[in-house]
mmCIF file of C-alpha atoms in Angstrom:
data_model
loop_
_atom_site.group_PDB
_atom_site.id
_atom_site.type_symbol
_atom_site.label_atom_id
_atom_site.label_comp_id
_atom_site.label_asym_id
_atom_site.label_seq_id
_atom_site.Cartn_x
_atom_site.Cartn_y
_atom_site.Cartn_z
ATOM 1 C CA MET A 1 27.829 11.970 -12.593
ATOM 2 C CA THR A 2 29.920 8.877 -13.237
ATOM 3 C CA ASN A 3 30.798 7.843 -16.796
ATOM 4 C CA ASP A 4 30.684 4.131 -15.856
ATOM 5 C CA ALA A 5 28.849 2.535 -18.787
ATOM 6 C CA LEU A 6 27.850 -0.639 -16.934
ATOM 7 C CA LEU A 7 26.485 1.338 -13.990
ATOM 8 C CA HIS A 8 24.464 3.622 -16.258
ATOM 9 C CA GLU A 9 23.029 0.641 -18.113
ATOM 10 C CA THR A 10 22.089 -0.993 -14.819
ATOM 11 C CA TRP A 11 20.484 2.216 -13.568
ATOM 12 C CA ARG A 12 18.414 2.353 -16.753
ATOM 13 C CA ARG A 13 17.040 -1.176 -16.332
ATOM 14 C CA TRP A 14 16.068 -0.617 -12.696
ATOM 15 C CA GLU A 15 14.442 2.722 -13.514
ATOM 16 C CA LEU A 16 12.194 0.819 -15.895
ATOM 17 C CA LEU A 17 11.512 -1.857 -13.277
ATOM 18 C CA ALA A 18 10.319 0.876 -10.897
ATOM 19 C CA ASP A 19 7.184 1.178 -13.074
ATOM 20 C CA ALA A 20 6.960 4.906 -12.332
ATOM 21 C CA PRO A 21 8.721 8.043 -13.579
ATOM 22 C CA ALA A 22 11.991 7.692 -11.694
ATOM 23 C CA THR A 23 15.716 8.184 -12.106
ATOM 24 C CA PHE A 24 18.672 7.375 -9.896
ATOM 25 C CA PRO A 25 19.982 10.481 -8.138
ATOM 26 C CA ALA A 26 23.616 11.423 -7.719
ATOM 27 C CA PRO A 27 25.646 9.003 -5.570
ATOM 28 C CA GLY A 28 25.066 9.658 -1.877
ATOM 29 C CA ARG A 29 21.458 10.727 -2.409
ATOM 30 C CA ALA A 30 18.079 8.990 -2.489
ATOM 31 C CA THR A 31 14.914 9.239 -4.565
ATOM 32 C CA VAL A 32 11.627 7.719 -3.360
ATOM 33 C CA VAL A 33 8.669 7.309 -5.723
ATOM 34 C CA VAL A 34 5.180 5.903 -5.288
ATOM 35 C CA SER A 35 4.681 2.795 -7.422
ATOM 36 C CA PRO A 36 2.081 0.166 -6.452
ATOM 37 C CA ASN A 37 3.311 -2.130 -9.246
ATOM 38 C CA SER A 38 7.043 -1.765 -8.642
ATOM 39 C CA GLY A 39 9.347 -4.545 -9.761
ATOM 40 C CA PHE A 40 11.665 -3.792 -6.833
ATOM 41 C CA CYS A 41 9.805 -5.827 -4.221
ATOM 42 C CA PRO A 42 6.734 -7.965 -3.441
ATOM 43 C CA PRO A 43 3.356 -6.210 -3.886
ATOM 44 C CA GLY A 44 2.576 -3.823 -1.049
ATOM 45 C CA TRP A 45 6.196 -3.671 0.125
ATOM 46 C CA VAL A 46 8.863 -0.981 -0.026
ATOM 47 C CA GLY A 47 11.807 -1.674 -2.335
ATOM 48 C CA LEU A 48 15.249 -0.100 -2.046
ATOM 49 C CA VAL A 49 17.902 -0.517 -4.728
ATOM 50 C CA THR A 50 21.330 1.007 -4.157
ATOM 51 C CA LEU A 51 23.649 1.128 -7.170
ATOM 52 C CA GLY A 52 26.891 3.054 -7.326
ATOM 53 C CA GLY A 53 26.038 4.724 -4.004
ATOM 54 C CA ALA A 54 22.744 6.136 -5.350
ATOM 55 C CA VAL A 55 19.455 4.956 -3.844
ATOM 56 C CA LEU A 56 16.209 4.563 -5.782
ATOM 57 C CA ALA A 57 13.274 3.356 -3.700
ATOM 58 C CA THR A 58 9.632 2.598 -4.383
ATOM 59 C CA ALA A 59 6.684 2.587 -1.989
ATOM 60 C CA PRO A 60 3.153 1.308 -2.594
ATOM 61 C CA ASP A 61 1.471 4.521 -1.382
ATOM 62 C CA GLU A 62 2.245 8.087 -0.355
ATOM 63 C CA ARG A 63 2.083 7.365 3.391
ATOM 64 C CA ARG A 64 4.871 4.799 3.209
ATOM 65 C CA ALA A 65 6.778 6.995 0.770
ATOM 66 C CA ARG A 66 6.817 9.808 3.335
ATOM 67 C CA LEU A 67 8.036 7.441 6.051
ATOM 68 C CA LEU A 68 10.780 6.184 3.772
ATOM 69 C CA ARG A 69 11.911 9.658 2.724
ATOM 70 C CA ALA A 70 12.271 10.607 6.386
ATOM 71 C CA ALA A 71 14.274 7.439 7.102
ATOM 72 C CA LEU A 72 16.651 8.090 4.192
ATOM 73 C CA HIS A 73 17.022 11.821 4.781
ATOM 74 C CA GLU A 74 20.363 12.036 6.574
ATOM 75 C CA GLN A 75 22.556 9.304 5.043
ATOM 76 C CA PRO A 76 20.529 7.426 2.426
ATOM 77 C CA ASP A 77 22.934 4.561 1.742
ATOM 78 C CA GLU A 78 23.149 3.439 5.386
ATOM 79 C CA PRO A 79 19.494 2.500 6.072
ATOM 80 C CA ALA A 80 19.083 1.388 2.451
ATOM 81 C CA THR A 81 21.663 -1.360 3.004
ATOM 82 C CA ASP A 82 21.448 -1.977 6.771
ATOM 83 C CA PRO A 83 18.236 -3.758 7.816
ATOM 84 C CA ASP A 84 18.985 -3.375 11.531
ATOM 85 C CA LEU A 85 19.236 0.391 11.163
ATOM 86 C CA LEU A 86 16.115 0.472 9.029
ATOM 87 C CA ARG A 87 14.179 -1.333 11.764
ATOM 88 C CA THR A 88 14.927 1.577 14.111
ATOM 89 C CA LEU A 89 13.585 4.092 11.598
ATOM 90 C CA LEU A 90 10.496 2.341 10.214
ATOM 91 C CA PRO A 91 7.713 0.069 11.532
ATOM 92 C CA VAL A 92 9.172 -2.975 9.753
ATOM 93 C CA THR A 93 6.986 -6.116 9.744
ATOM 94 C CA GLY A 94 8.860 -8.118 7.097
ATOM 95 C CA LEU A 95 12.200 -8.021 5.332
ATOM 96 C CA LEU A 96 13.983 -9.686 2.405
ATOM 97 C CA GLY A 97 17.700 -9.083 1.945
ATOM 98 C CA PRO A 98 19.835 -7.194 1.568
ATOM 99 C CA ALA A 99 21.363 -9.040 -1.352
ATOM 100 C CA ALA A 100 24.381 -7.937 -3.339
ATOM 101 C CA LEU A 101 23.743 -7.069 -6.990
ATOM 102 C CA ALA A 102 26.473 -7.828 -9.518
ATOM 103 C CA TYR A 103 26.461 -7.393 -13.302
ATOM 104 C CA LEU A 104 28.489 -8.562 -16.252
ATOM 105 C CA ALA A 105 29.465 -6.184 -19.031
ATOM 106 C CA PRO A 106 29.713 -7.392 -22.646
ATOM 107 C CA GLY A 107 33.259 -8.629 -23.063
ATOM 108 C CA GLY A 108 33.747 -8.869 -19.312
ATOM 109 C CA LEU A 109 33.239 -12.601 -18.869
ATOM 110 C CA ARG A 110 36.217 -14.592 -17.632
ATOM 111 C CA PRO A 111 35.006 -17.957 -18.918
ATOM 112 C CA HIS A 112 35.702 -21.363 -17.488
ATOM 113 C CA PRO A 113 36.756 -23.641 -20.369
ATOM 114 C CA ALA A 114 35.396 -26.931 -18.983
ATOM 115 C CA THR A 115 32.634 -28.810 -20.790
ATOM 116 C CA VAL A 116 29.105 -28.613 -19.399
ATOM 117 C CA HIS A 117 25.870 -30.343 -20.342
ATOM 118 C CA GLN A 118 22.709 -28.491 -21.327
ATOM 119 C CA LEU A 119 19.402 -29.738 -19.915
ATOM 120 C CA PRO A 120 15.797 -28.527 -20.241
ATOM 121 C CA CYS A 121 14.291 -26.764 -17.216
ATOM 122 C CA ASP A 122 11.955 -29.680 -16.502
ATOM 123 C CA ASP A 123 14.605 -32.414 -16.412
ATOM 124 C CA ALA A 124 13.917 -34.655 -13.400
ATOM 125 C CA ARG A 125 17.592 -34.622 -12.429
ATOM 126 C CA LEU A 126 17.279 -30.949 -11.492
ATOM 127 C CA CYS A 127 14.527 -31.809 -9.015
ATOM 128 C CA ASP A 128 16.820 -34.458 -7.568
ATOM 129 C CA LEU A 129 19.574 -31.852 -7.144
ATOM 130 C CA ALA A 130 17.150 -29.519 -5.351
ATOM 131 C CA HIS A 131 16.122 -32.352 -3.042
ATOM 132 C CA ARG A 132 19.746 -33.123 -2.164
ATOM 133 C CA THR A 133 20.562 -29.499 -1.400
ATOM 134 C CA GLY A 134 17.481 -28.859 0.746
ATOM 135 C CA ALA A 135 14.534 -26.505 0.411
ATOM 136 C CA ALA A 136 16.273 -23.388 1.714
ATOM 137 C CA ASP A 137 19.238 -23.539 -0.668
ATOM 138 C CA ALA A 138 17.047 -24.549 -3.602
ATOM 139 C CA GLU A 139 14.692 -21.617 -3.023
ATOM 140 C CA GLU A 140 17.583 -19.191 -2.609
ATOM 141 C CA SER A 141 19.038 -20.333 -5.931
ATOM 142 C CA GLY A 142 15.877 -19.614 -7.915
ATOM 143 C CA LEU A 143 16.493 -22.739 -9.953
ATOM 144 C CA ALA A 144 12.772 -23.557 -10.114
ATOM 145 C CA GLY A 145 11.986 -20.317 -11.938
ATOM 146 C CA LEU A 146 14.553 -20.504 -14.737
ATOM 147 C CA THR A 147 13.416 -19.815 -18.294
ATOM 148 C CA SER A 148 16.716 -20.507 -20.081
ATOM 149 C CA PRO A 149 18.310 -23.860 -20.780
ATOM 150 C CA VAL A 150 20.090 -25.160 -17.682
ATOM 151 C CA PHE A 151 23.848 -25.678 -17.878
ATOM 152 C CA THR A 152 25.062 -28.495 -15.678
ATOM 153 C CA VAL A 153 28.075 -30.428 -14.441
ATOM 154 C CA LEU A 154 27.249 -34.127 -14.333
ATOM 155 C CA ALA A 155 28.672 -37.020 -12.337
ATOM 156 C CA GLU A 156 29.649 -40.218 -14.120
ATOM 157 C CA ASP A 157 26.299 -41.758 -13.187
ATOM 158 C CA GLY A 158 24.402 -38.810 -14.713
ATOM 159 C CA ARG A 159 23.477 -37.028 -11.476
ATOM 160 C CA VAL A 160 23.581 -33.233 -11.619
ATOM 161 C CA LEU A 161 26.320 -31.891 -9.347
ATOM 162 C CA ALA A 162 25.924 -28.210 -10.250
ATOM 163 C CA ALA A 163 23.435 -26.290 -12.362
ATOM 164 C CA CYS A 164 22.993 -22.729 -13.565
ATOM 165 C CA GLY A 165 20.598 -20.914 -15.842
ATOM 166 C CA TYR A 166 18.715 -17.665 -15.826
ATOM 167 C CA ARG A 167 15.257 -16.256 -15.592
ATOM 168 C CA ARG A 168 14.534 -13.620 -18.194
ATOM 169 C CA TRP A 169 13.358 -10.494 -16.370
ATOM 170 C CA PRO A 170 11.689 -7.554 -18.117
ATOM 171 C CA PHE A 171 13.865 -5.027 -19.930
ATOM 172 C CA GLY A 172 16.556 -7.465 -20.973
ATOM 173 C CA ILE A 173 17.857 -8.647 -17.616
ATOM 174 C CA ALA A 174 19.061 -12.245 -17.285
ATOM 175 C CA HIS A 175 18.761 -13.115 -13.594
ATOM 176 C CA LEU A 176 21.108 -16.032 -12.944
ATOM 177 C CA GLY A 177 20.435 -18.841 -10.507
ATOM 178 C CA VAL A 178 23.013 -21.449 -9.514
ATOM 179 C CA LEU A 179 22.885 -24.507 -7.266
ATOM 180 C CA THR A 180 25.579 -27.013 -6.283
ATOM 181 C CA ASP A 181 25.309 -30.334 -4.477
ATOM 182 C CA PRO A 182 26.566 -29.699 -0.901
ATOM 183 C CA ALA A 183 28.850 -32.737 -1.110
ATOM 184 C CA HIS A 184 30.681 -31.257 -4.101
ATOM 185 C CA ARG A 185 31.054 -27.603 -3.180
ATOM 186 C CA GLY A 186 34.410 -25.852 -3.171
ATOM 187 C CA HIS A 187 35.638 -27.515 -6.369
ATOM 188 C CA GLY A 188 34.708 -24.859 -8.937
ATOM 189 C CA LEU A 189 31.610 -26.640 -10.252
ATOM 190 C CA ALA A 190 29.324 -23.634 -9.806
ATOM 191 C CA ARG A 191 31.757 -21.501 -11.765
ATOM 192 C CA ARG A 192 31.789 -24.022 -14.622
ATOM 193 C CA ALA A 193 27.996 -24.082 -14.903
ATOM 194 C CA ALA A 194 27.583 -20.336 -14.406
ATOM 195 C CA SER A 195 30.203 -19.513 -17.040
ATOM 196 C CA ALA A 196 28.116 -21.275 -19.679
ATOM 197 C CA ALA A 197 24.878 -19.645 -18.517
ATOM 198 C CA ALA A 198 26.431 -16.168 -18.534
ATOM 199 C CA ARG A 199 27.846 -16.737 -22.020
ATOM 200 C CA HIS A 200 24.387 -17.808 -23.237
ATOM 201 C CA ALA A 201 22.787 -14.665 -21.761
ATOM 202 C CA LEU A 202 25.361 -12.350 -23.321
ATOM 203 C CA ALA A 203 24.916 -14.027 -26.714
ATOM 204 C CA ALA A 204 21.181 -13.303 -26.410
ATOM 205 C CA GLY A 205 21.905 -9.598 -25.872
ATOM 206 C CA LEU A 206 20.858 -9.670 -22.208
ATOM 207 C CA LEU A 207 22.396 -8.061 -19.125
ATOM 208 C CA PRO A 208 23.492 -10.872 -16.761
ATOM 209 C CA GLN A 209 22.561 -10.180 -13.138
ATOM 210 C CA TRP A 210 23.855 -12.058 -10.089
ATOM 211 C CA ARG A 211 21.984 -11.480 -6.830
ATOM 212 C CA ALA A 212 23.420 -13.182 -3.750
ATOM 213 C CA ARG A 213 23.684 -12.991 0.010
ATOM 214 C CA VAL A 214 26.075 -15.916 0.564
ATOM 215 C CA PRO A 215 29.782 -14.924 0.380
ATOM 216 C CA ALA A 216 30.715 -18.080 -1.558
ATOM 217 C CA SER A 217 28.188 -17.225 -4.273
ATOM 218 C CA ARG A 218 29.495 -13.684 -4.484
ATOM 219 C CA ARG A 219 33.032 -15.003 -4.930
ATOM 220 C CA VAL A 220 31.923 -17.184 -7.841
ATOM 221 C CA ALA A 221 30.417 -14.138 -9.550
ATOM 222 C CA ALA A 222 33.572 -12.086 -9.034
ATOM 223 C CA ARG A 223 35.759 -14.811 -10.521
ATOM 224 C CA LEU A 224 33.583 -14.838 -13.626
ATOM 225 C CA GLY A 225 33.957 -11.087 -14.101
ATOM 226 C CA PHE A 226 30.749 -9.818 -12.522
ATOM 227 C CA ARG A 227 31.044 -6.445 -10.796
ATOM 228 C CA GLU A 228 29.174 -5.775 -7.586
ATOM 229 C CA LEU A 229 27.433 -2.447 -8.019
ATOM 230 C CA GLY A 230 25.100 -2.346 -5.034
ATOM 231 C CA THR A 231 22.307 -4.043 -3.122
ATOM 232 C CA GLN A 232 18.595 -4.760 -3.132
ATOM 233 C CA LEU A 233 16.440 -4.692 -0.009
ATOM 234 C CA SER A 234 12.684 -5.292 0.264
ATOM 235 C CA VAL A 235 10.788 -4.184 3.366
ATOM 236 C CA GLU A 236 7.221 -4.631 4.542
ATOM 237 C CA VAL A 237 6.238 -1.465 6.384
ATOM 238 C CA GLY A 238 3.234 -1.464 8.696
#
């Protein structure tokens, strides 16, 4: 087994989120457990989390668990990260992801030194930012579900140009969400806001998590010092 401390800590948090006796197997293998209340996916769905090449999956019942074990039998990491392949192996009726999962170790932050402004989650200017970015981007960011203070980059007129905070998940995970005004992307604003949010999470003793599908978002995380360790995929199986 690997001696990667960040990977082991991430495995431990997801094992708890599985809400069933479960451990990540050796890299290149898969474990499937039955867990109707899994934190891996929406209720009634199958959840697959791949970290460090090891796959831990949850299913809501034994029937779907058997289907999933058969699908993952030969090369577990391929269907666990490839939705098109998974569709050929399972009766898929819905799918979310895959999204890359990245984590920040204590001491691993590469901070951005610029000043940011802290706002409460219910500040009306955050709603205005969400409106300017559009429903799809706003929902993807998770900005509406934040529980931390929100760290923002403001224009001279007070409008929010970029915002980042986190939602506190169970077991000490700080799930970051970031959103930038489309007219001001590509100028490092997301990195400025996210640097402050990540620093706040680390100071609170939490494990910062960055989940993203968009390449630009993944690049922001990498520049801040987050390490991509795997993916998350949620599947509705008929």
